[in-house]
Amino acid sequence: METYRRKTPEELLLSMYELHRGRLKIFIGPVSGAGKTYQMLREGQMLKSQGIDVVICAVSTNQSPETRDQLGDLERIPSIHWYKDDIEKKDLDVEAIVKRNPEVVLTDGLAHRNQEGAERPGRLEDINYLLSCGISVITTVNVYELEGAADLARKWTGMEVEYSISTDVLALADELVLIDVTPEKILQRLSEGHLGQRDHIPLFNKGNLSKLRELALRMVAEDVNYSLEKHREEQGLLGTAGIAEKVLVSAQYYWNGSIHIRRGQQIAKRLNGELAVVSFWKQGLPLSKDAATFKRSLWKLADKIGASMEEIPFRYKREIPRLLVQYALQHNITRIVMGHSKQNKWQEFWRGSIANSLLKHIRNVDVFFVADRAEQEGERVLPALHNRNKRESDSYHRLSSQEVMKEIENIRRGTFKVYIGAAPGVGKTYKMLREGNDLLKRGIDVVVGLLETHGRKETLEQIGGLETVERQRIDYRGTVLEEMDTAAIIRRNPEVVLVDELAHTNMPGSKHKKRYMDVMELLDAGISVISTVNVQHLESLNDAVEQITGVRVRETVPDSILQRADEVELIDVTPKALQERMKEGKIYAMVKVDQALGHFFKIGNLIALRELALREIADDVDERLEAWERNGSLRGPWRRQEVIYVCITLGHNAERLIRRGFRIAYRLKANWYVTYVQEIKQSGEVTDKHICELKELTERLGGIFKVIPNVIPGRVASLLLERSQELQSTQIIIGQSQRSWLRKWFRGDVTKQILRSARHVDVLVVADFMREEQ
């Protein structure tokens, strides 16, 4: 938010210093060979073509021909060579660079340590000196070379890092860009001899590479989250942006307090979120001996698991919900974890209910009620599955004829790769075409099945020698429209086909309704596909994207399509760089630029979408890691079978509840069900159509949908609970009640009734985000 406050002398001096200081851009990757140097050199070539004075010093290509090609005619300032244990090292010749005084210098190895006796201890200090001289620097770093990350890398992969630098350096960067790469691509580069001599060969296996990749994604996501919170603070915006999860446990000084904290820890770990704990005590009331003992144990537990803990005083019990809501708002909490109430209906009426009052006043925060069964069954680990990994005896199992045919189909099926980005214009199509040309040079038969360049010159130039399959022409209401000709591609039968915009809706008259269905047909025909999609087009993220941008994305793809991909690679671009591309007309036509920058492409939206993309791909990496390794997941192992049960109405929140049910079930590897109880006289053409749409959405996401028809209003909650018992559900998902107090009086409050009668089950009450807007 703009302010008219006059700057202090210190602020004026800082502003003047920053005017003269060079800019720092860091390319960060999971491991050597990810392509950081390649991207840095490409950036240098682009800057040079724009008239910027660029030089390179202490750059290592690691024998990669693609990287060597990017050196081109860039001016090189010789580095200072020395040896340690017969390994050549390169220091920056800072004096020569300052004397040459370029606008930008490109250099590798941000964590590099200089030889003993050098004026400065390492490259970071050299770079800081160059920045103070007004010289901008573009450099590279591996995630395991950052403090904290180095410890995790040692723990997860067993690798030892000789030198590391503080993670604070990421905050100093004017631009931080992640170079994402799949383990498959790294292993391919290694086998082709493009990674030079590797000191940490044990590091280069699929599991270790995936762990480092996930670590890089999450570290950059945290950095982006910090910039998002800073931006929202400057804009005067309160509350969470809906990206990073922040879990708050409300724990009593009682025997079940540790269970609730442990449950909160499991949820936070699974969601990769922060964890905080609060406890309430009445002013002036001394703690009993038991309560004091529980207090010491809870504080010790919170400290052990790395959760913050705070004690909040209250004067009377009915004040607790207001204090909890206030704390949640101030600390950007996304989910509150607490125990079920133990009061009956009349006790709740006379004494007041913390849970009911909280649900009445909370906004944009989910509330998770921990099942009472934890007292009998002990602590549960989230999520749970007994038979995920194959038993040793399974390798001796003789396949049936149907299983043999299925395995043959899987072997014959083409390979599927998806480039994903946070928004249009990040460079997905550009990267897809470059990969297509690289494959063509290796003798792979590659064609373009469908390309949307949107008139972007740089993208058009990347087509190179790729053959394009002519599009199918469809006559629609007197207008001839073009779509991808799937049949023609199958007849052409290439090894690989490039297909843009996976979420596109085909024209009426096409064989398939959506382009991703065409892609599935191509894969089934044994043709490999490389495609592109934006994160906002994933079905389960539809609500989160609308919350961030205010735009409801109509073209979506089921998340299962991404899960079916053999490789998913993120194209990361900073929001400012994306806005610059927009202003230069490289994304949309110039007539649309101002409108886009004022709406979808606002800086706050782009930061939030970037974080969403980083976290989503990190989760995807973790899911794949769980499939490869028994204990590979960074989010914890599985212990128990879960069944997710979603209860919906036909209100505006129905689709959101279904998507939330899917995302939770997917993370827990659980079966999930959706039930709608249709009250008497609720049937009609519009209602039936809406039910069909909800059923289609559920089934598209892999759930099972059921309607219980012709029910009197007072029986809704009991029938939902009967269905829950029948399914043996372990978690019920419902929305905040949208009924007026009068309707609740006559028909009952379904949410309250379920909470009162399902205390043996975890219950998640999903926030109604429309309420705040109304």
PDB file of N, CA and C in Angstrom, residues 395-478:
ATOM      1  N   SER A 395       7.057 -61.729  -6.367  1.00  0.00           N
ATOM      2  CA  SER A 395       7.919 -61.920  -7.533  1.00  0.00           C
ATOM      3  C   SER A 395       7.780 -63.327  -8.103  1.00  0.00           C
ATOM      4  N   TYR A 396       7.237 -64.280  -7.304  1.00  0.00           N
ATOM      5  CA  TYR A 396       7.039 -65.639  -7.774  1.00  0.00           C
ATOM      6  C   TYR A 396       5.608 -65.896  -8.250  1.00  0.00           C
ATOM      7  N   HIS A 397       4.781 -64.856  -8.138  1.00  0.00           N
ATOM      8  CA  HIS A 397       3.380 -64.999  -8.535  1.00  0.00           C
ATOM      9  C   HIS A 397       3.272 -65.149 -10.049  1.00  0.00           C
ATOM     10  N   ARG A 398       2.557 -66.184 -10.514  1.00  0.00           N
ATOM     11  CA  ARG A 398       2.360 -66.400 -11.948  1.00  0.00           C
ATOM     12  C   ARG A 398       1.251 -65.479 -12.437  1.00  0.00           C
ATOM     13  N   LEU A 399       1.549 -64.689 -13.477  1.00  0.00           N
ATOM     14  CA  LEU A 399       0.571 -63.739 -14.004  1.00  0.00           C
ATOM     15  C   LEU A 399      -0.532 -64.470 -14.755  1.00  0.00           C
ATOM     16  N   SER A 400      -1.764 -63.973 -14.571  1.00  0.00           N
ATOM     17  CA  SER A 400      -2.886 -64.498 -15.348  1.00  0.00           C
ATOM     18  C   SER A 400      -2.803 -63.943 -16.762  1.00  0.00           C
ATOM     19  N   SER A 401      -3.622 -64.489 -17.670  1.00  0.00           N
ATOM     20  CA  SER A 401      -3.601 -64.013 -19.060  1.00  0.00           C
ATOM     21  C   SER A 401      -3.992 -62.542 -19.134  1.00  0.00           C
ATOM     22  N   GLN A 402      -4.960 -62.130 -18.259  1.00  0.00           N
ATOM     23  CA  GLN A 402      -5.356 -60.715 -18.244  1.00  0.00           C
ATOM     24  C   GLN A 402      -4.219 -59.832 -17.746  1.00  0.00           C
ATOM     25  N   GLU A 403      -3.502 -60.305 -16.712  1.00  0.00           N
ATOM     26  CA  GLU A 403      -2.372 -59.532 -16.182  1.00  0.00           C
ATOM     27  C   GLU A 403      -1.243 -59.450 -17.200  1.00  0.00           C
ATOM     28  N   VAL A 404      -1.037 -60.512 -17.946  1.00  0.00           N
ATOM     29  CA  VAL A 404      -0.008 -60.510 -18.985  1.00  0.00           C
ATOM     30  C   VAL A 404      -0.332 -59.472 -20.050  1.00  0.00           C
ATOM     31  N   MET A 405      -1.605 -59.449 -20.498  1.00  0.00           N
ATOM     32  CA  MET A 405      -2.026 -58.488 -21.516  1.00  0.00           C
ATOM     33  C   MET A 405      -1.862 -57.050 -21.005  1.00  0.00           C
ATOM     34  N   LYS A 406      -2.184 -56.848 -19.740  1.00  0.00           N
ATOM     35  CA  LYS A 406      -2.060 -55.511 -19.163  1.00  0.00           C
ATOM     36  C   LYS A 406      -0.603 -55.072 -19.129  1.00  0.00           C
ATOM     37  N   GLU A 407       0.294 -56.004 -18.752  1.00  0.00           N
ATOM     38  CA  GLU A 407       1.715 -55.679 -18.715  1.00  0.00           C
ATOM     39  C   GLU A 407       2.242 -55.375 -20.112  1.00  0.00           C
ATOM     40  N   ILE A 408       1.762 -56.133 -21.109  1.00  0.00           N
ATOM     41  CA  ILE A 408       2.178 -55.896 -22.494  1.00  0.00           C
ATOM     42  C   ILE A 408       1.732 -54.511 -22.949  1.00  0.00           C
ATOM     43  N   GLU A 409       0.495 -54.122 -22.583  1.00  0.00           N
ATOM     44  CA  GLU A 409      -0.011 -52.786 -22.929  1.00  0.00           C
ATOM     45  C   GLU A 409       0.848 -51.698 -22.299  1.00  0.00           C
ATOM     46  N   ASN A 410       1.264 -51.905 -21.034  1.00  0.00           N
ATOM     47  CA  ASN A 410       2.103 -50.915 -20.354  1.00  0.00           C
ATOM     48  C   ASN A 410       3.467 -50.791 -21.020  1.00  0.00           C
ATOM     49  N   ILE A 411       4.016 -51.932 -21.451  1.00  0.00           N
ATOM     50  CA  ILE A 411       5.316 -51.919 -22.123  1.00  0.00           C
ATOM     51  C   ILE A 411       5.215 -51.202 -23.461  1.00  0.00           C
ATOM     52  N   ARG A 412       4.107 -51.444 -24.174  1.00  0.00           N
ATOM     53  CA  ARG A 412       3.920 -50.870 -25.509  1.00  0.00           C
ATOM     54  C   ARG A 412       3.597 -49.381 -25.445  1.00  0.00           C
ATOM     55  N   ARG A 413       3.034 -48.959 -24.327  1.00  0.00           N
ATOM     56  CA  ARG A 413       2.571 -47.581 -24.197  1.00  0.00           C
ATOM     57  C   ARG A 413       3.726 -46.587 -24.334  1.00  0.00           C
ATOM     58  N   GLY A 414       3.455 -45.458 -24.957  1.00  0.00           N
ATOM     59  CA  GLY A 414       4.468 -44.423 -25.142  1.00  0.00           C
ATOM     60  C   GLY A 414       4.844 -43.755 -23.831  1.00  0.00           C
ATOM     61  N   THR A 415       5.981 -43.072 -23.829  1.00  0.00           N
ATOM     62  CA  THR A 415       6.447 -42.314 -22.668  1.00  0.00           C
ATOM     63  C   THR A 415       5.787 -40.937 -22.676  1.00  0.00           C
ATOM     64  N   PHE A 416       5.395 -40.477 -21.502  1.00  0.00           N
ATOM     65  CA  PHE A 416       4.639 -39.222 -21.386  1.00  0.00           C
ATOM     66  C   PHE A 416       5.417 -38.243 -20.519  1.00  0.00           C
ATOM     67  N   LYS A 417       5.739 -37.078 -21.077  1.00  0.00           N
ATOM     68  CA  LYS A 417       6.443 -36.031 -20.327  1.00  0.00           C
ATOM     69  C   LYS A 417       5.642 -34.740 -20.392  1.00  0.00           C
ATOM     70  N   VAL A 418       5.571 -34.039 -19.257  1.00  0.00           N
ATOM     71  CA  VAL A 418       4.807 -32.791 -19.190  1.00  0.00           C
ATOM     72  C   VAL A 418       5.690 -31.675 -18.643  1.00  0.00           C
ATOM     73  N   TYR A 419       5.716 -30.550 -19.357  1.00  0.00           N
ATOM     74  CA  TYR A 419       6.324 -29.329 -18.836  1.00  0.00           C
ATOM     75  C   TYR A 419       5.206 -28.494 -18.211  1.00  0.00           C
ATOM     76  N   ILE A 420       5.409 -28.091 -16.958  1.00  0.00           N
ATOM     77  CA  ILE A 420       4.375 -27.345 -16.247  1.00  0.00           C
ATOM     78  C   ILE A 420       4.935 -26.002 -15.794  1.00  0.00           C
ATOM     79  N   GLY A 421       4.090 -24.970 -15.802  1.00  0.00           N
ATOM     80  CA  GLY A 421       4.511 -23.643 -15.382  1.00  0.00           C
ATOM     81  C   GLY A 421       3.467 -22.984 -14.512  1.00  0.00           C
ATOM     82  N   ALA A 422       3.843 -21.857 -13.912  1.00  0.00           N
ATOM     83  CA  ALA A 422       2.930 -21.140 -13.019  1.00  0.00           C
ATOM     84  C   ALA A 422       1.926 -20.293 -13.778  1.00  0.00           C
ATOM     85  N   ALA A 423       2.243 -19.911 -15.018  1.00  0.00           N
ATOM     86  CA  ALA A 423       1.370 -19.011 -15.770  1.00  0.00           C
ATOM     87  C   ALA A 423       1.762 -19.050 -17.245  1.00  0.00           C
ATOM     88  N   PRO A 424       0.931 -18.513 -18.124  1.00  0.00           N
ATOM     89  CA  PRO A 424       1.311 -18.423 -19.536  1.00  0.00           C
ATOM     90  C   PRO A 424       2.579 -17.574 -19.691  1.00  0.00           C
ATOM     91  N   GLY A 425       3.434 -17.958 -20.643  1.00  0.00           N
ATOM     92  CA  GLY A 425       4.601 -17.144 -20.950  1.00  0.00           C
ATOM     93  C   GLY A 425       5.873 -17.520 -20.231  1.00  0.00           C
ATOM     94  N   VAL A 426       5.847 -18.577 -19.388  1.00  0.00           N
ATOM     95  CA  VAL A 426       7.066 -18.926 -18.648  1.00  0.00           C
ATOM     96  C   VAL A 426       8.099 -19.621 -19.534  1.00  0.00           C
ATOM     97  N   GLY A 427       7.663 -20.165 -20.679  1.00  0.00           N
ATOM     98  CA  GLY A 427       8.605 -20.804 -21.589  1.00  0.00           C
ATOM     99  C   GLY A 427       8.425 -22.294 -21.760  1.00  0.00           C
ATOM    100  N   LYS A 428       7.218 -22.804 -21.479  1.00  0.00           N
ATOM    101  CA  LYS A 428       6.969 -24.249 -21.582  1.00  0.00           C
ATOM    102  C   LYS A 428       7.071 -24.724 -23.030  1.00  0.00           C
ATOM    103  N   THR A 429       6.385 -24.021 -23.928  1.00  0.00           N
ATOM    104  CA  THR A 429       6.394 -24.411 -25.346  1.00  0.00           C
ATOM    105  C   THR A 429       7.794 -24.284 -25.921  1.00  0.00           C
ATOM    106  N   TYR A 430       8.487 -23.213 -25.547  1.00  0.00           N
ATOM    107  CA  TYR A 430       9.867 -22.989 -25.977  1.00  0.00           C
ATOM    108  C   TYR A 430      10.741 -24.178 -25.584  1.00  0.00           C
ATOM    109  N   LYS A 431      10.628 -24.607 -24.308  1.00  0.00           N
ATOM    110  CA  LYS A 431      11.444 -25.722 -23.812  1.00  0.00           C
ATOM    111  C   LYS A 431      11.042 -27.032 -24.492  1.00  0.00           C
ATOM    112  N   MET A 432       9.755 -27.218 -24.731  1.00  0.00           N
ATOM    113  CA  MET A 432       9.276 -28.423 -25.398  1.00  0.00           C
ATOM    114  C   MET A 432       9.873 -28.533 -26.803  1.00  0.00           C
ATOM    115  N   LEU A 433       9.884 -27.424 -27.539  1.00  0.00           N
ATOM    116  CA  LEU A 433      10.441 -27.429 -28.896  1.00  0.00           C
ATOM    117  C   LEU A 433      11.945 -27.658 -28.885  1.00  0.00           C
ATOM    118  N   ARG A 434      12.636 -27.078 -27.906  1.00  0.00           N
ATOM    119  CA  ARG A 434      14.082 -27.293 -27.817  1.00  0.00           C
ATOM    120  C   ARG A 434      14.386 -28.777 -27.567  1.00  0.00           C
ATOM    121  N   GLU A 435      13.597 -29.396 -26.689  1.00  0.00           N
ATOM    122  CA  GLU A 435      13.808 -30.821 -26.428  1.00  0.00           C
ATOM    123  C   GLU A 435      13.504 -31.633 -27.683  1.00  0.00           C
ATOM    124  N   GLY A 436      12.459 -31.247 -28.412  1.00  0.00           N
ATOM    125  CA  GLY A 436      12.135 -31.942 -29.650  1.00  0.00           C
ATOM    126  C   GLY A 436      13.282 -31.898 -30.643  1.00  0.00           C
ATOM    127  N   ASN A 437      13.924 -30.740 -30.784  1.00  0.00           N
ATOM    128  CA  ASN A 437      15.061 -30.606 -31.704  1.00  0.00           C
ATOM    129  C   ASN A 437      16.277 -31.381 -31.214  1.00  0.00           C
ATOM    130  N   ASP A 438      16.474 -31.403 -29.868  1.00  0.00           N
ATOM    131  CA  ASP A 438      17.589 -32.196 -29.321  1.00  0.00           C
ATOM    132  C   ASP A 438      17.402 -33.680 -29.638  1.00  0.00           C
ATOM    133  N   LEU A 439      16.155 -34.160 -29.496  1.00  0.00           N
ATOM    134  CA  LEU A 439      15.866 -35.565 -29.809  1.00  0.00           C
ATOM    135  C   LEU A 439      16.056 -35.840 -31.298  1.00  0.00           C
ATOM    136  N   LEU A 440      15.668 -34.868 -32.138  1.00  0.00           N
ATOM    137  CA  LEU A 440      15.811 -35.013 -33.592  1.00  0.00           C
ATOM    138  C   LEU A 440      17.279 -35.165 -33.976  1.00  0.00           C
ATOM    139  N   LYS A 441      18.157 -34.407 -33.311  1.00  0.00           N
ATOM    140  CA  LYS A 441      19.596 -34.495 -33.582  1.00  0.00           C
ATOM    141  C   LYS A 441      20.143 -35.865 -33.215  1.00  0.00           C
ATOM    142  N   ARG A 442      19.498 -36.533 -32.256  1.00  0.00           N
ATOM    143  CA  ARG A 442      19.961 -37.867 -31.841  1.00  0.00           C
ATOM    144  C   ARG A 442      19.370 -38.982 -32.703  1.00  0.00           C
ATOM    145  N   GLY A 443      18.636 -38.606 -33.736  1.00  0.00           N
ATOM    146  CA  GLY A 443      18.074 -39.602 -34.639  1.00  0.00           C
ATOM    147  C   GLY A 443      16.700 -40.104 -34.249  1.00  0.00           C
ATOM    148  N   ILE A 444      16.029 -39.445 -33.269  1.00  0.00           N
ATOM    149  CA  ILE A 444      14.672 -39.824 -32.870  1.00  0.00           C
ATOM    150  C   ILE A 444      13.678 -39.168 -33.823  1.00  0.00           C
ATOM    151  N   ASP A 445      12.674 -39.916 -34.243  1.00  0.00           N
ATOM    152  CA  ASP A 445      11.640 -39.393 -35.162  1.00  0.00           C
ATOM    153  C   ASP A 445      10.632 -38.572 -34.362  1.00  0.00           C
ATOM    154  N   VAL A 446      10.733 -37.244 -34.465  1.00  0.00           N
ATOM    155  CA  VAL A 446       9.892 -36.323 -33.694  1.00  0.00           C
ATOM    156  C   VAL A 446       9.075 -35.460 -34.640  1.00  0.00           C
ATOM    157  N   VAL A 447       7.779 -35.289 -34.320  1.00  0.00           N
ATOM    158  CA  VAL A 447       6.926 -34.384 -35.096  1.00  0.00           C
ATOM    159  C   VAL A 447       6.174 -33.464 -34.135  1.00  0.00           C
ATOM    160  N   VAL A 448       5.666 -32.362 -34.683  1.00  0.00           N
ATOM    161  CA  VAL A 448       4.818 -31.438 -33.937  1.00  0.00           C
ATOM    162  C   VAL A 448       3.369 -31.801 -34.222  1.00  0.00           C
ATOM    163  N   GLY A 449       2.630 -32.217 -33.194  1.00  0.00           N
ATOM    164  CA  GLY A 449       1.226 -32.566 -33.382  1.00  0.00           C
ATOM    165  C   GLY A 449       0.320 -31.364 -33.267  1.00  0.00           C
ATOM    166  N   LEU A 450       0.610 -30.495 -32.313  1.00  0.00           N
ATOM    167  CA  LEU A 450      -0.188 -29.276 -32.106  1.00  0.00           C
ATOM    168  C   LEU A 450       0.685 -28.247 -31.418  1.00  0.00           C
ATOM    169  N   LEU A 451       0.786 -27.077 -32.017  1.00  0.00           N
ATOM    170  CA  LEU A 451       1.632 -26.016 -31.464  1.00  0.00           C
ATOM    171  C   LEU A 451       0.850 -24.716 -31.402  1.00  0.00           C
ATOM    172  N   GLU A 452       0.891 -24.060 -30.232  1.00  0.00           N
ATOM    173  CA  GLU A 452       0.274 -22.747 -30.060  1.00  0.00           C
ATOM    174  C   GLU A 452       1.377 -21.751 -29.722  1.00  0.00           C
ATOM    175  N   THR A 453       1.871 -21.004 -30.711  1.00  0.00           N
ATOM    176  CA  THR A 453       2.965 -20.054 -30.468  1.00  0.00           C
ATOM    177  C   THR A 453       2.453 -18.696 -30.013  1.00  0.00           C
ATOM    178  N   HIS A 454       1.157 -18.407 -30.252  1.00  0.00           N
ATOM    179  CA  HIS A 454       0.568 -17.112 -29.901  1.00  0.00           C
ATOM    180  C   HIS A 454       1.385 -15.960 -30.486  1.00  0.00           C
ATOM    181  N   GLY A 455       1.989 -16.219 -31.643  1.00  0.00           N
ATOM    182  CA  GLY A 455       2.734 -15.170 -32.333  1.00  0.00           C
ATOM    183  C   GLY A 455       4.058 -14.813 -31.706  1.00  0.00           C
ATOM    184  N   ARG A 456       4.572 -15.639 -30.763  1.00  0.00           N
ATOM    185  CA  ARG A 456       5.833 -15.326 -30.089  1.00  0.00           C
ATOM    186  C   ARG A 456       7.008 -15.699 -30.996  1.00  0.00           C
ATOM    187  N   LYS A 457       7.804 -14.682 -31.346  1.00  0.00           N
ATOM    188  CA  LYS A 457       8.906 -14.862 -32.288  1.00  0.00           C
ATOM    189  C   LYS A 457       9.921 -15.884 -31.792  1.00  0.00           C
ATOM    190  N   GLU A 458      10.310 -15.771 -30.488  1.00  0.00           N
ATOM    191  CA  GLU A 458      11.321 -16.674 -29.933  1.00  0.00           C
ATOM    192  C   GLU A 458      10.855 -18.129 -29.991  1.00  0.00           C
ATOM    193  N   THR A 459       9.544 -18.331 -29.781  1.00  0.00           N
ATOM    194  CA  THR A 459       9.001 -19.695 -29.820  1.00  0.00           C
ATOM    195  C   THR A 459       9.000 -20.231 -31.244  1.00  0.00           C
ATOM    196  N   LEU A 460       8.587 -19.404 -32.200  1.00  0.00           N
ATOM    197  CA  LEU A 460       8.558 -19.822 -33.605  1.00  0.00           C
ATOM    198  C   LEU A 460       9.940 -20.240 -34.094  1.00  0.00           C
ATOM    199  N   GLU A 461      10.967 -19.515 -33.625  1.00  0.00           N
ATOM    200  CA  GLU A 461      12.337 -19.812 -34.060  1.00  0.00           C
ATOM    201  C   GLU A 461      12.809 -21.189 -33.598  1.00  0.00           C
ATOM    202  N   GLN A 462      12.166 -21.715 -32.524  1.00  0.00           N
ATOM    203  CA  GLN A 462      12.594 -22.996 -31.970  1.00  0.00           C
ATOM    204  C   GLN A 462      12.036 -24.200 -32.730  1.00  0.00           C
ATOM    205  N   ILE A 463      11.145 -23.968 -33.694  1.00  0.00           N
ATOM    206  CA  ILE A 463      10.593 -25.090 -34.465  1.00  0.00           C
ATOM    207  C   ILE A 463      11.703 -25.794 -35.235  1.00  0.00           C
ATOM    208  N   GLY A 464      12.637 -24.993 -35.766  1.00  0.00           N
ATOM    209  CA  GLY A 464      13.803 -25.563 -36.454  1.00  0.00           C
ATOM    210  C   GLY A 464      13.415 -26.534 -37.549  1.00  0.00           C
ATOM    211  N   GLY A 465      13.985 -27.734 -37.484  1.00  0.00           N
ATOM    212  CA  GLY A 465      13.728 -28.723 -38.531  1.00  0.00           C
ATOM    213  C   GLY A 465      12.618 -29.692 -38.209  1.00  0.00           C
ATOM    214  N   LEU A 466      11.782 -29.376 -37.220  1.00  0.00           N
ATOM    215  CA  LEU A 466      10.719 -30.299 -36.824  1.00  0.00           C
ATOM    216  C   LEU A 466       9.583 -30.320 -37.854  1.00  0.00           C
ATOM    217  N   GLU A 467       9.156 -31.521 -38.196  1.00  0.00           N
ATOM    218  CA  GLU A 467       8.008 -31.691 -39.102  1.00  0.00           C
ATOM    219  C   GLU A 467       6.708 -31.442 -38.338  1.00  0.00           C
ATOM    220  N   THR A 468       5.758 -30.787 -38.978  1.00  0.00           N
ATOM    221  CA  THR A 468       4.465 -30.501 -38.356  1.00  0.00           C
ATOM    222  C   THR A 468       3.354 -31.284 -39.067  1.00  0.00           C
ATOM    223  N   VAL A 469       2.569 -32.017 -38.304  1.00  0.00           N
ATOM    224  CA  VAL A 469       1.436 -32.753 -38.867  1.00  0.00           C
ATOM    225  C   VAL A 469       0.289 -31.765 -39.083  1.00  0.00           C
ATOM    226  N   GLU A 470      -0.261 -31.774 -40.276  1.00  0.00           N
ATOM    227  CA  GLU A 470      -1.330 -30.818 -40.612  1.00  0.00           C
ATOM    228  C   GLU A 470      -2.548 -31.029 -39.712  1.00  0.00           C
ATOM    229  N   ARG A 471      -3.156 -29.932 -39.333  1.00  0.00           N
ATOM    230  CA  ARG A 471      -4.310 -30.004 -38.427  1.00  0.00           C
ATOM    231  C   ARG A 471      -5.576 -30.460 -39.150  1.00  0.00           C
ATOM    232  N   GLN A 472      -6.496 -30.980 -38.350  1.00  0.00           N
ATOM    233  CA  GLN A 472      -7.807 -31.385 -38.856  1.00  0.00           C
ATOM    234  C   GLN A 472      -8.707 -30.155 -38.941  1.00  0.00           C
ATOM    235  N   ARG A 473      -9.468 -30.030 -40.006  1.00  0.00           N
ATOM    236  CA  ARG A 473     -10.387 -28.901 -40.189  1.00  0.00           C
ATOM    237  C   ARG A 473     -11.811 -29.357 -39.876  1.00  0.00           C
ATOM    238  N   ILE A 474     -12.486 -28.593 -39.007  1.00  0.00           N
ATOM    239  CA  ILE A 474     -13.841 -28.943 -38.582  1.00  0.00           C
ATOM    240  C   ILE A 474     -14.768 -27.779 -38.888  1.00  0.00           C
ATOM    241  N   ASP A 475     -15.868 -28.068 -39.575  1.00  0.00           N
ATOM    242  CA  ASP A 475     -16.859 -27.038 -39.903  1.00  0.00           C
ATOM    243  C   ASP A 475     -17.829 -26.920 -38.733  1.00  0.00           C
ATOM    244  N   TYR A 476     -17.836 -25.767 -38.062  1.00  0.00           N
ATOM    245  CA  TYR A 476     -18.708 -25.554 -36.910  1.00  0.00           C
ATOM    246  C   TYR A 476     -19.525 -24.283 -37.121  1.00  0.00           C
ATOM    247  N   ARG A 477     -20.826 -24.476 -37.366  1.00  0.00           N
ATOM    248  CA  ARG A 477     -21.759 -23.365 -37.566  1.00  0.00           C
ATOM    249  C   ARG A 477     -21.285 -22.386 -38.639  1.00  0.00           C
ATOM    250  N   GLY A 478     -20.804 -22.963 -39.751  1.00  0.00           N
ATOM    251  CA  GLY A 478     -20.396 -22.151 -40.879  1.00  0.00           C
ATOM    252  C   GLY A 478     -18.983 -21.621 -40.796  1.00  0.00           C
TER     253      GLY A 478
END
